[in-house]
mmCIF file of C-alpha atoms in Angstrom:
data_model
loop_
_atom_site.group_PDB
_atom_site.id
_atom_site.type_symbol
_atom_site.label_atom_id
_atom_site.label_comp_id
_atom_site.label_asym_id
_atom_site.label_seq_id
_atom_site.Cartn_x
_atom_site.Cartn_y
_atom_site.Cartn_z
ATOM 1 C CA LYS B 1 -60.421 -1.663 58.440
ATOM 2 C CA ASP B 2 -60.808 -5.095 60.151
ATOM 3 C CA ALA B 3 -63.698 -4.163 62.214
ATOM 4 C CA VAL B 4 -65.129 -3.108 58.586
ATOM 5 C CA ARG B 5 -64.210 -6.099 57.415
ATOM 6 C CA LEU B 6 -65.543 -8.059 60.449
ATOM 7 C CA LEU B 7 -68.998 -6.078 59.988
ATOM 8 C CA GLU B 8 -69.206 -7.630 56.419
ATOM 9 C CA GLN B 9 -68.918 -11.168 57.267
ATOM 10 C CA ILE B 10 -72.222 -11.098 59.913
ATOM 11 C CA GLU B 11 -74.231 -13.468 58.501
ATOM 12 C CA ASN B 12 -77.506 -11.289 56.651
ATOM 13 C CA PRO B 13 -77.608 -8.276 58.466
ATOM 14 C CA SER B 14 -80.612 -7.146 56.962
ATOM 15 C CA ILE B 15 -82.511 -9.652 60.149
ATOM 16 C CA PHE B 16 -80.986 -7.098 62.875
ATOM 17 C CA ARG B 17 -82.318 -4.167 64.151
ATOM 18 C CA GLN B 18 -81.087 -0.489 64.034
ATOM 19 C CA ASP B 19 -79.919 -0.802 67.624
ATOM 20 C CA ASP B 20 -77.903 -3.858 66.994
ATOM 21 C CA PHE B 21 -76.330 -1.931 63.433
ATOM 22 C CA ARG B 22 -75.214 0.956 65.511
ATOM 23 C CA ALA B 23 -73.804 -1.401 68.449
ATOM 24 C CA ARG B 24 -71.612 -3.301 65.588
ATOM 25 C CA VAL B 25 -70.855 0.310 64.217
ATOM 26 C CA GLU B 26 -69.971 1.772 67.126
ATOM 27 C CA VAL B 27 -67.267 -1.612 67.739
ATOM 28 C CA ALA B 28 -66.022 -0.874 64.695
ATOM 29 C CA THR B 29 -65.504 3.110 65.401
ATOM 30 C CA GLY B 30 -63.991 2.557 68.559
ATOM 31 C CA GLN B 31 -61.461 0.379 67.433
ATOM 32 C CA ASP B 32 -60.634 2.559 64.846
ATOM 33 C CA LYS B 33 -60.156 5.360 66.782
ATOM 34 C CA GLY B 34 -57.995 3.090 69.362
ATOM 35 C CA TRP B 35 -55.451 2.683 66.829
ATOM 36 C CA HIS B 36 -55.316 6.476 65.538
ATOM 37 C CA ALA B 37 -54.343 7.307 69.056
ATOM 38 C CA ILE B 38 -52.174 4.226 69.491
ATOM 39 C CA ARG B 39 -50.151 5.914 66.333
ATOM 40 C CA THR B 40 -50.722 9.277 67.666
ATOM 41 C CA MET B 41 -48.964 8.144 71.305
ATOM 42 C CA ARG B 42 -52.169 8.694 73.518
ATOM 43 C CA PRO B 43 -52.209 5.419 74.927
ATOM 44 C CA GLU B 44 -54.861 6.675 77.569
ATOM 45 C CA GLU B 45 -57.242 7.606 74.810
ATOM 46 C CA ALA B 46 -56.946 4.281 73.067
ATOM 47 C CA ILE B 47 -57.449 1.902 76.073
ATOM 48 C CA GLN B 48 -60.877 3.840 76.639
ATOM 49 C CA HIS B 49 -61.898 3.711 72.573
ATOM 50 C CA PHE B 50 -60.716 -0.037 72.583
ATOM 51 C CA SER B 51 -62.625 -0.653 76.227
ATOM 52 C CA GLU B 52 -65.797 0.702 75.242
ATOM 53 C CA ALA B 53 -65.547 -1.682 71.962
ATOM 54 C CA LEU B 54 -65.140 -4.264 73.903
ATOM 55 C CA ASN B 55 -68.087 -3.242 76.200
ATOM 56 C CA LYS B 56 -70.288 -2.710 72.830
ATOM 57 C CA ALA B 57 -68.869 -6.241 71.771
ATOM 58 C CA SER B 58 -70.517 -7.786 74.361
ATOM 59 C CA ILE B 59 -74.203 -6.075 73.671
ATOM 60 C CA VAL B 60 -73.923 -7.265 70.308
ATOM 61 C CA LYS B 61 -73.095 -10.638 71.069
ATOM 62 C CA ALA B 62 -76.200 -10.469 73.219
ATOM 63 C CA ALA B 63 -78.271 -8.955 70.905
ATOM 64 C CA THR B 64 -77.728 -10.866 67.601
ATOM 65 C CA ASN B 65 -76.905 -14.174 66.358
ATOM 66 C CA ILE B 66 -73.501 -13.476 65.625
ATOM 67 C CA ASP B 67 -71.362 -16.217 64.804
ATOM 68 C CA ARG B 68 -69.179 -17.374 67.968
ATOM 69 C CA GLU B 69 -65.691 -17.389 66.009
ATOM 70 C CA ILE B 70 -66.114 -14.050 64.806
ATOM 71 C CA GLU B 71 -67.429 -12.969 68.457
ATOM 72 C CA THR B 72 -64.156 -15.119 69.998
ATOM 73 C CA GLU B 73 -61.610 -13.287 67.147
ATOM 74 C CA MET B 74 -63.057 -9.818 67.230
ATOM 75 C CA LYS B 75 -62.954 -9.389 71.057
ATOM 76 C CA SER B 76 -59.259 -11.174 71.081
ATOM 77 C CA ARG B 77 -58.801 -8.413 68.368
ATOM 78 C CA LEU B 78 -59.833 -5.565 70.746
ATOM 79 C CA LEU B 79 -58.302 -7.196 73.575
ATOM 80 C CA SER B 80 -54.733 -7.457 71.859
ATOM 81 C CA ALA B 81 -54.988 -3.927 70.749
ATOM 82 C CA ARG B 82 -55.889 -2.666 74.262
ATOM 83 C CA ALA B 83 -52.590 -4.709 75.454
ATOM 84 C CA GLU B 84 -50.611 -2.742 73.378
ATOM 85 C CA ALA B 85 -51.898 0.719 74.504
ATOM 86 C CA HIS B 86 -51.169 -0.587 77.983
ATOM 87 C CA LEU B 87 -47.384 -1.307 77.195
ATOM 88 C CA GLN B 88 -47.365 2.411 75.323
ATOM 89 C CA ALA B 89 -48.417 3.774 78.614
ATOM 90 C CA GLY B 90 -46.290 1.913 80.679
ATOM 91 C CA SER B 91 -48.869 -0.271 82.136
ATOM 92 C CA ILE B 92 -46.345 -3.486 81.471
ATOM 93 C CA LYS B 93 -48.648 -6.175 83.817
ATOM 94 C CA MET B 94 -52.235 -4.495 82.366
ATOM 95 C CA GLY B 95 -50.820 -4.942 79.212
ATOM 96 C CA LEU B 96 -49.782 -8.708 79.857
ATOM 97 C CA GLU B 97 -53.429 -9.493 81.305
ATOM 98 C CA ASP B 98 -55.066 -8.321 78.341
ATOM 99 C CA ALA B 99 -52.489 -10.492 76.020
ATOM 100 C CA ASN B 100 -52.643 -13.056 77.916
ATOM 101 C CA ALA B 101 -57.176 -12.830 77.449
ATOM 102 C CA ALA B 102 -56.782 -12.288 73.747
ATOM 103 C CA VAL B 103 -54.512 -15.357 73.461
ATOM 104 C CA ASP B 104 -56.649 -17.400 76.014
ATOM 105 C CA ARG B 105 -59.878 -15.846 73.793
ATOM 106 C CA HIS B 106 -58.488 -16.962 70.441
ATOM 107 C CA PRO B 107 -54.776 -18.821 70.332
ATOM 108 C CA GLY B 108 -54.028 -17.921 66.496
ATOM 109 C CA ASN B 109 -53.991 -13.986 67.503
ATOM 110 C CA ALA B 110 -50.247 -13.677 66.605
ATOM 111 C CA HIS B 111 -50.327 -9.624 67.611
ATOM 112 C CA ALA B 112 -51.550 -10.985 70.843
ATOM 113 C CA TRP B 113 -48.580 -13.146 70.778
ATOM 114 C CA LYS B 114 -45.935 -10.698 69.894
ATOM 115 C CA ILE B 115 -47.808 -8.094 72.647
ATOM 116 C CA LYS B 116 -47.373 -11.123 75.145
ATOM 117 C CA ALA B 117 -43.532 -11.295 73.800
ATOM 118 C CA ASP B 118 -43.056 -7.711 74.468
ATOM 119 C CA ALA B 119 -44.602 -7.662 77.894
ATOM 120 C CA HIS B 120 -42.181 -10.123 78.818
ATOM 121 C CA ASP B 121 -39.688 -8.572 77.459
ATOM 122 C CA HIS B 122 -40.268 -5.305 79.673
ATOM 123 C CA LEU B 123 -40.600 -7.358 82.677
ATOM 124 C CA GLY B 124 -37.333 -9.345 81.670
ATOM 125 C CA GLU B 125 -38.726 -12.378 81.467
ATOM 126 C CA GLN B 126 -36.547 -13.606 78.390
ATOM 127 C CA GLU B 127 -37.258 -16.760 78.209
ATOM 128 C CA LYS B 128 -41.396 -16.522 78.445
ATOM 129 C CA ALA B 129 -40.975 -13.603 76.009
ATOM 130 C CA GLN B 130 -38.731 -16.019 73.715
ATOM 131 C CA MET B 131 -40.958 -18.877 73.957
ATOM 132 C CA ALA B 132 -43.997 -15.904 72.749
ATOM 133 C CA LYS B 133 -42.011 -15.279 69.930
ATOM 134 C CA SER B 134 -41.556 -18.568 68.401
ATOM 135 C CA ILE B 135 -44.886 -19.218 68.848
ATOM 136 C CA VAL B 136 -45.604 -15.723 67.159
ATOM 137 C CA THR B 137 -43.240 -16.835 63.943
ATOM 138 C CA ARG B 138 -45.195 -20.227 63.525
ATOM 139 C CA ILE B 139 -48.394 -18.744 63.691
ATOM 140 C CA ASN B 140 -47.145 -16.036 60.904
ATOM 141 C CA PRO B 141 -43.743 -16.455 59.536
ATOM 142 C CA THR B 142 -43.780 -13.083 57.919
ATOM 143 C CA TYR B 143 -45.188 -11.407 61.088
ATOM 144 C CA PHE B 144 -42.819 -8.160 61.238
ATOM 145 C CA TRP B 145 -40.424 -7.109 64.370
#
């Protein structure tokens, strides 16, 4: 749903070639498939979908005049989603790497901070986990834990 909303925000889609539009749709589709795989406890499949969407997102940026802020947020969301899939698969360090990359790309991504907190919890790093949780609540005080 977020990916579809992102597509709507791209300025003047009529100027894009059909291939560009197809790539944007593939990003949105990959993200939706990835979230479905997470919800149905298929983390490896989710990782694959989010990785493919990230690759397509790079193509979209190269082929269009997509706004830098939209591109940054889109990639951050894809990275934090893939981080969640890594945690679900038990690949905690890979999940933490993706969560860190998502936070570096867009520090306002509450989901990325939440996944970062979860990864630190899994690694027994309670102080780091608590710091990340406090950032989540500052970004979004109503974030569901």
